[in-house]
Amino acid sequence: MTFDVAVSDPLFAQQQQTLNNLARPTTRSLGLYNAGLSAEAVRQKYGVTHIAKLASNENPLGASPQVVSALQADADFSAVYSDAASARLRDVLADYTGVSAENIVTGNGSEDILHMLALAFLNPGDRVVTLIPSFGLHEIFPRMMGADVTLVGVDQRQQFDVAAWEQALSTPAKMVIFSNPSNPVGCMLDKDGFARIIAAAPQECVLVIDEAYFEYCHENPDYPDSLAVLAAQRRPWIVLRTFSKAWGLAGLRVGYGLASHPELVNLLNRVRTPFNINRAAQTAAVAALGDPAHVKASVALVNAQRERVAAELRRLGFDVAPSHANFLFFDCGRPSGEMAQHLLRYGVIIKPWREPGYEHWIRVSMGNEEDNQQFIDALKAILAQGAV
Ligand SMILES: *Cc1c(COP(=O)(O)O)cnc(C)c1O
């Protein structure tokens, strides 16, 4: 079926106008999340056979084989609704994290929990403090609710600027959100910095600590044990983690939040869609938690590759931010959008950064050795041609 109004028809333009009149003003002005390109689209457009997809921080080892067999066994139940409470998954997570199940909320990816937090807490004009450069949704979801967002930059060395955070937190805020390690920079807030930011944050606010990359650095002695620090505080907080990165389940969409109080979970339950974690995702996450060795292997591979690729980039003369996650953020010395276009011709997908002040920066995810080499070789070829 085709709609009977042609694009050139005045009624088409009129409807566009009507929709924009009906939409909430905050919806009209909202930025779009900058999602990466698909491997298939690049393969078709550029005719390259091997694609190095290094734009979305996915796990180069994929999911655990135990996840694959659990999904196959569960396929027969596709017609049956998922458990709206994710009870089994929350029980297994309680065992895994040591946090009781009533303090755990699950999401269709941890981005879903960021969305619930915005819906549950933010009114127009509320102040939210977050990082720049940033994981887009930390800013987009608050803005969707009409919140005023204060962005705190990193320092010259691309590290958390703790003094700037203390300053930003000296005036009231409803919500404080940051990722540690940060995405896209990869910088890690250490124990002392974490304690200072928590101490500076207003008592009456929701602290949202996004630990999407927890698994890559939790063994670092400087990485704060956020649950231990926050548990000692009688105030609202939530720590977010995800199965999308080290656990290799990005396509299935599962994240979780560890909350200070069951009432926080109750509030989020009121605004979430009832069956937000689909059946396959719940099955996969439970199976994944049964294979921690797979995560260990993924982290070991990625952390070793990260050091190797960082050294290569520095040898090529680039300014590379020290990273504690599964990606590197570097200044490519020219508009990163153009560099990204050139890399696509070599079958390499990276993420050119777009936030003001970072238009020369690229975030590249760590793939397996072969994919990373394809990226380095492509970069060298482009530089040698003087193409950008
Ligand atoms: C990848 C990422 C997420 C997780 O996204 P999912 O919705 O769980 O796939 C959340 N926060 C940050 C900072 C991330 O980089």
PDB file of N, CA and C in Angstrom, residues 3-17:
ATOM      1  N   PHE A   3       0.726   5.584   0.454  1.00  0.00           N
ATOM      2  CA  PHE A   3      -0.142   6.671   0.889  1.00  0.00           C
ATOM      3  C   PHE A   3      -0.422   7.552  -0.311  1.00  0.00           C
ATOM      4  N   ASP A   4      -1.635   8.109  -0.367  1.00  0.00           N
ATOM      5  CA  ASP A   4      -2.038   8.758  -1.615  1.00  0.00           C
ATOM      6  C   ASP A   4      -1.583  10.211  -1.762  1.00  0.00           C
ATOM      7  N   VAL A   5      -0.815  10.708  -0.790  1.00  0.00           N
ATOM      8  CA  VAL A   5      -0.348  12.092  -0.941  1.00  0.00           C
ATOM      9  C   VAL A   5       1.114  12.089  -1.388  1.00  0.00           C
ATOM     10  N   ALA A   6       1.393  12.706  -2.534  1.00  0.00           N
ATOM     11  CA  ALA A   6       2.774  12.770  -3.033  1.00  0.00           C
ATOM     12  C   ALA A   6       3.572  13.766  -2.193  1.00  0.00           C
ATOM     13  N   VAL A   7       4.896  13.555  -2.159  1.00  0.00           N
ATOM     14  CA  VAL A   7       5.767  14.440  -1.371  1.00  0.00           C
ATOM     15  C   VAL A   7       5.612  15.895  -1.826  1.00  0.00           C
ATOM     16  N   SER A   8       5.346  16.063  -3.117  1.00  0.00           N
ATOM     17  CA  SER A   8       5.240  17.430  -3.669  1.00  0.00           C
ATOM     18  C   SER A   8       3.882  18.069  -3.355  1.00  0.00           C
ATOM     19  N   ASP A   9       2.929  17.247  -2.899  1.00  0.00           N
ATOM     20  CA  ASP A   9       1.584  17.749  -2.626  1.00  0.00           C
ATOM     21  C   ASP A   9       1.592  18.717  -1.439  1.00  0.00           C
ATOM     22  N   PRO A  10       0.890  19.857  -1.554  1.00  0.00           N
ATOM     23  CA  PRO A  10       0.836  20.810  -0.420  1.00  0.00           C
ATOM     24  C   PRO A  10       0.302  20.165   0.863  1.00  0.00           C
ATOM     25  N   LEU A  11      -0.587  19.138   0.718  1.00  0.00           N
ATOM     26  CA  LEU A  11      -1.132  18.484   1.904  1.00  0.00           C
ATOM     27  C   LEU A  11      -0.054  17.753   2.697  1.00  0.00           C
ATOM     28  N   PHE A  12       0.988  17.315   1.981  1.00  0.00           N
ATOM     29  CA  PHE A  12       2.096  16.615   2.635  1.00  0.00           C
ATOM     30  C   PHE A  12       2.832  17.587   3.553  1.00  0.00           C
ATOM     31  N   ALA A  13       3.111  18.761   3.013  1.00  0.00           N
ATOM     32  CA  ALA A  13       3.781  19.811   3.795  1.00  0.00           C
ATOM     33  C   ALA A  13       2.881  20.273   4.934  1.00  0.00           C
ATOM     34  N   GLN A  14       1.597  20.342   4.646  1.00  0.00           N
ATOM     35  CA  GLN A  14       0.640  20.813   5.658  1.00  0.00           C
ATOM     36  C   GLN A  14       0.600  19.840   6.843  1.00  0.00           C
ATOM     37  N   GLN A  15       0.622  18.536   6.527  1.00  0.00           N
ATOM     38  CA  GLN A  15       0.577  17.549   7.613  1.00  0.00           C
ATOM     39  C   GLN A  15       1.833  17.621   8.479  1.00  0.00           C
ATOM     40  N   GLN A  16       2.957  17.872   7.806  1.00  0.00           N
ATOM     41  CA  GLN A  16       4.213  18.014   8.552  1.00  0.00           C
ATOM     42  C   GLN A  16       4.101  19.163   9.552  1.00  0.00           C
ATOM     43  N   GLN A  17       3.510  20.248   9.073  1.00  0.00           N
ATOM     44  CA  GLN A  17       3.304  21.418   9.931  1.00  0.00           C
ATOM     45  C   GLN A  17       2.375  21.075  11.096  1.00  0.00           C
TER      46      GLN A  17
END
